[in-house]
CSV table of C-alpha atoms and ligand atoms in Angstrom, one decimal:
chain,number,residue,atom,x,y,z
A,426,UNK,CA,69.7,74.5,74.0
A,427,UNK,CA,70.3,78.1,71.9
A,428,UNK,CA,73.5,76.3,71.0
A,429,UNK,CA,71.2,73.4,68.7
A,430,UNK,CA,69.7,76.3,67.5
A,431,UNK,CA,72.2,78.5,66.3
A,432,UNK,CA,73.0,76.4,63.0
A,433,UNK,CA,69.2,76.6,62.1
A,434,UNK,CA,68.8,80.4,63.0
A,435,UNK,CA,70.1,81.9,59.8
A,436,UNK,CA,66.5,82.9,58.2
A,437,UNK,CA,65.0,84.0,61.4
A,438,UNK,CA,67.9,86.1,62.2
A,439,UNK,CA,67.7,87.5,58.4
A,440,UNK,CA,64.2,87.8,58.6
A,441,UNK,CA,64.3,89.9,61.6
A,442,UNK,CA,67.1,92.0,60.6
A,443,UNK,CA,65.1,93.0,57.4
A,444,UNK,CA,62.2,93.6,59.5
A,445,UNK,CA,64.2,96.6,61.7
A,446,UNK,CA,63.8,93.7,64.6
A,447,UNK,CA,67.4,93.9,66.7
A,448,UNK,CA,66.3,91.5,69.5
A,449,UNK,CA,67.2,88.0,67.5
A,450,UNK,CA,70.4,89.0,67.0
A,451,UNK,CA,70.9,90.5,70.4
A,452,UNK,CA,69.9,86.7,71.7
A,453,UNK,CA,72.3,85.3,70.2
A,454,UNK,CA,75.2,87.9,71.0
A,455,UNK,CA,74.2,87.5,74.8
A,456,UNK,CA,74.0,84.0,74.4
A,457,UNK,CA,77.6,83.8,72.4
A,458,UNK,CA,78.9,85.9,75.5
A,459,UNK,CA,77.5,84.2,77.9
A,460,UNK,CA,75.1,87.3,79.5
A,461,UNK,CA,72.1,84.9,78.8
A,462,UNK,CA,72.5,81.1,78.1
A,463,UNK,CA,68.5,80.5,79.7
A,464,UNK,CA,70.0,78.1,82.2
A,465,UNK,CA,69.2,79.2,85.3
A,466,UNK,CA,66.8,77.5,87.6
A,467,UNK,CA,63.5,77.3,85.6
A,468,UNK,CA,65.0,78.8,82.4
A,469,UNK,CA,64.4,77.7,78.9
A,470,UNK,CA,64.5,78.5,75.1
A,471,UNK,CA,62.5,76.6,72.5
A,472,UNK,CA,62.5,76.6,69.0
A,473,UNK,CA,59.4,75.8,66.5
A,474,UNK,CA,60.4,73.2,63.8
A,475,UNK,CA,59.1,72.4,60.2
A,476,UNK,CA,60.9,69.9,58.9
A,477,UNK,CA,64.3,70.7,59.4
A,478,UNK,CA,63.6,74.3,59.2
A,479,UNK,CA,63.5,76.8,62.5
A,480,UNK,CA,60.5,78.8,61.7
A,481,UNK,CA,59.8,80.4,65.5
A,482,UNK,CA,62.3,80.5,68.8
A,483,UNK,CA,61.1,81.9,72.1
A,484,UNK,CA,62.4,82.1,75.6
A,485,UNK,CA,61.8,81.9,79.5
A,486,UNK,CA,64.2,83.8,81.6
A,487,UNK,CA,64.3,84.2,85.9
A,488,UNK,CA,62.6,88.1,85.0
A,489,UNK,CA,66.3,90.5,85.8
A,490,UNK,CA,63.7,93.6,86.4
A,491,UNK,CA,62.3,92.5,89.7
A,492,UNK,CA,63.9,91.3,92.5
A,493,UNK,CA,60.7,89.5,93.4
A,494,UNK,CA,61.1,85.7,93.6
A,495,UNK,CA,58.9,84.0,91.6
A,496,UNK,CA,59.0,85.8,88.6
A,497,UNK,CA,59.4,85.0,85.0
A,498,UNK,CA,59.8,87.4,81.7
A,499,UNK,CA,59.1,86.0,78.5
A,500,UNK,CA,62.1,86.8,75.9
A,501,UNK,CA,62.2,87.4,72.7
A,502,UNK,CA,59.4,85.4,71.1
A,503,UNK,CA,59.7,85.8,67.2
A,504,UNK,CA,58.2,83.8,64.3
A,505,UNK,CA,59.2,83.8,60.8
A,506,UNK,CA,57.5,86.1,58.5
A,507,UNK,CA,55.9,83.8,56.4
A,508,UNK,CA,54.8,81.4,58.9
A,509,UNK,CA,53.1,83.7,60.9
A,510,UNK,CA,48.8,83.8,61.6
A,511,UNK,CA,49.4,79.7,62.0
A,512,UNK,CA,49.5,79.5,65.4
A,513,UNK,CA,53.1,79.2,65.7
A,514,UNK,CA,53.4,81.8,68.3
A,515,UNK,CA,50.7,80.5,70.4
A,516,UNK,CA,51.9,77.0,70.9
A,517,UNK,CA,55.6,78.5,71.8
A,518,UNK,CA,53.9,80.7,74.1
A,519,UNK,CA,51.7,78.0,75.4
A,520,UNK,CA,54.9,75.7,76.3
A,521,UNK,CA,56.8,78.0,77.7
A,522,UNK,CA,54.1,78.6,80.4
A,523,UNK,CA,53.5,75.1,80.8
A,524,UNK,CA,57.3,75.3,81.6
A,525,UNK,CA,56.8,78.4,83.5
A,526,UNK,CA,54.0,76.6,85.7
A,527,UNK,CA,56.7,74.4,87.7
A,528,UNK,CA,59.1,77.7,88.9
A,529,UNK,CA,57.1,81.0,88.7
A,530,UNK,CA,53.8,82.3,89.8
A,531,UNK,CA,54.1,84.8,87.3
A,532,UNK,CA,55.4,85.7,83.8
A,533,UNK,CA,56.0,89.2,82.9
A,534,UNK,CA,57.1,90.4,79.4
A,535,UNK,CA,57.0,93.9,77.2
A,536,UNK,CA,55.1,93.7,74.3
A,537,UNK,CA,57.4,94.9,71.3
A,538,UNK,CA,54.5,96.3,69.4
A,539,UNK,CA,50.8,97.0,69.6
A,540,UNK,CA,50.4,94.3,67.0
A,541,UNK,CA,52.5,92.2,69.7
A,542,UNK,CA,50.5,93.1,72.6
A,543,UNK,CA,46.9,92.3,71.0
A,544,UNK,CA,48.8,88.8,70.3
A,545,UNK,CA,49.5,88.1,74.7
A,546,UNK,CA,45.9,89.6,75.4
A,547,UNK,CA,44.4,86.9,73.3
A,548,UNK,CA,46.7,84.5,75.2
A,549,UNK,CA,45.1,85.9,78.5
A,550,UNK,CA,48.2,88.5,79.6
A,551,UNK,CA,46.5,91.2,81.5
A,552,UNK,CA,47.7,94.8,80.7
A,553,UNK,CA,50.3,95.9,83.7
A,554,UNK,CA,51.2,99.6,84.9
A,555,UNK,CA,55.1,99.2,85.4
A,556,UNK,CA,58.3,100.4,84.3
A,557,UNK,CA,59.6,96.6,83.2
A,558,UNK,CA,56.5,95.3,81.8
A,559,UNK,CA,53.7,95.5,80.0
A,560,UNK,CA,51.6,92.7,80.0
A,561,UNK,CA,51.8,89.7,82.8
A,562,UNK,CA,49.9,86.5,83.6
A,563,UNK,CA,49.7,84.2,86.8
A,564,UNK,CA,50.7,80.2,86.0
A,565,UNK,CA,49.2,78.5,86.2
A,566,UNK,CA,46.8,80.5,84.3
A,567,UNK,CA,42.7,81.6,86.2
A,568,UNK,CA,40.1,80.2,83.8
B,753,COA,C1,53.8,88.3,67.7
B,753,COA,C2,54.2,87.0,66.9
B,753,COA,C3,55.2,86.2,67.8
B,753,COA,C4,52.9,86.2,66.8
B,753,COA,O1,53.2,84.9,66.2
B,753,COA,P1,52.2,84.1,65.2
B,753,COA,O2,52.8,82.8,65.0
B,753,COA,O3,51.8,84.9,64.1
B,753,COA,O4,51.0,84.0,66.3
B,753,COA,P2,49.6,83.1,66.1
B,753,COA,O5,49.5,82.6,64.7
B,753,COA,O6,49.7,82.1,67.2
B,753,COA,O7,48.6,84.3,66.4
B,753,COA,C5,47.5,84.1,67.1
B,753,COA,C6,46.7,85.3,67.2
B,753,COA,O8,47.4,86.4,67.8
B,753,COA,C7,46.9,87.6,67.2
B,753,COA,N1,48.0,88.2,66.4
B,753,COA,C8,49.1,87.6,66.0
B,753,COA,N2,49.9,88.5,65.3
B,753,COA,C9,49.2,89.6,65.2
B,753,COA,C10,49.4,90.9,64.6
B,753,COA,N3,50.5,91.1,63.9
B,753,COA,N4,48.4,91.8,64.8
B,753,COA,C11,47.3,91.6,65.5
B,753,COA,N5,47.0,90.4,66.1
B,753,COA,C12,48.0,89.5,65.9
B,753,COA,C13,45.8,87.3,66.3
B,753,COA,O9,44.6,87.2,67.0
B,753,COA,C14,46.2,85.9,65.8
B,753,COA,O10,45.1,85.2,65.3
B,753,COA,P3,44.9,85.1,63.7
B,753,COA,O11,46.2,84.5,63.2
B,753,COA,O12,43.7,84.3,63.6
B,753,COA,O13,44.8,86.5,63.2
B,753,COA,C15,54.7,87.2,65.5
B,753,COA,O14,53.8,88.1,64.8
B,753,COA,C16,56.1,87.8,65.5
B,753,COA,O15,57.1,87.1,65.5
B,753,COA,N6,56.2,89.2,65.4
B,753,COA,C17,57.5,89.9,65.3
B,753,COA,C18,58.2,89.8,66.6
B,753,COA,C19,57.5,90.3,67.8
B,753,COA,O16,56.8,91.3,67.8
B,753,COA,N7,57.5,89.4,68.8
B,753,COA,C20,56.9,89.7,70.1
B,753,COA,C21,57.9,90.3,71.0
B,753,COA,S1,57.2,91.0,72.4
């Protein structure tokens, strides 16, 4: 999947480099080494398309922090610059915990940023008091 997205991922990765933001690049290095191709059981990485453009990537991984079963870690979830405040980042957010709804009971992640983690608390991520995380939600999702 990263693989279909690699020839489309030049502006992201730009765009994050010039914003001081490492962890594109670091997804594609694992994924180029083969530390993290998101294809374990209930793994998945999507991409956000305009046209032929890749405007917004995101990920699901098994969560490596916890040796709880059950438990899923959002990964590097990253919109372009200039298409962000569109709702880009909600629907990729949204899809990968519809995915996450058929192999977790719960997604964990760490919110990069404050800015970050006022976008999962709109999304309905609770706050979380532990070393690995900072914000988590149950799937599927309490109303
Ligand atoms: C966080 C991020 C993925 C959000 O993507 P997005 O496409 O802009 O998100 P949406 O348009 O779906 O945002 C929905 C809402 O989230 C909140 N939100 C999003 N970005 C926000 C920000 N920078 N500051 C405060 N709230 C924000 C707002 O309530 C926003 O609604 P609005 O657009 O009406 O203001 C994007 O800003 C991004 O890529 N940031 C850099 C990388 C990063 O920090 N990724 C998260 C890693 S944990």
């Amino acid at each position: 999947m990263l693989a279909a997205l690699d020839p489309a991922a030049g502006p992201i990765l730009a765009d994050a480099e010039r914003q001081g933001i490492a962890f594109v690049r670091r997804l594609f290095e694992e994924w180029q080494s083969g530390s993290n191709r998101f294809e374990r059981p209930g793994e998945i990485i999507f991409g956000a398309w305009q046209g032929e453009g890749l405007v917004g990537l995101g990920g699901l991984n098994r969560d490596p922090y916890t040796a709880e079963e059950g438990v899923g870690r959002l990964r590097h979830i990253y919109v372009l610059g200039s298409h962000r405040h569109l709702g880009v980042g909600t629907l990729l957010v949204r899809d990968l915990l519809r995915h996450a709804e058929s192999h977790f009971r719960t997604v964990r992640l760490r919110a990069a940023s404050p800015d970050s983690a006022a976008f999962y608390r709109r999304l309905g991520f609770a706050a979380c008091d532990d070393p690995a995380a900072t914000h988590l939600i149950r799937v599927p999702p309490i109303a």
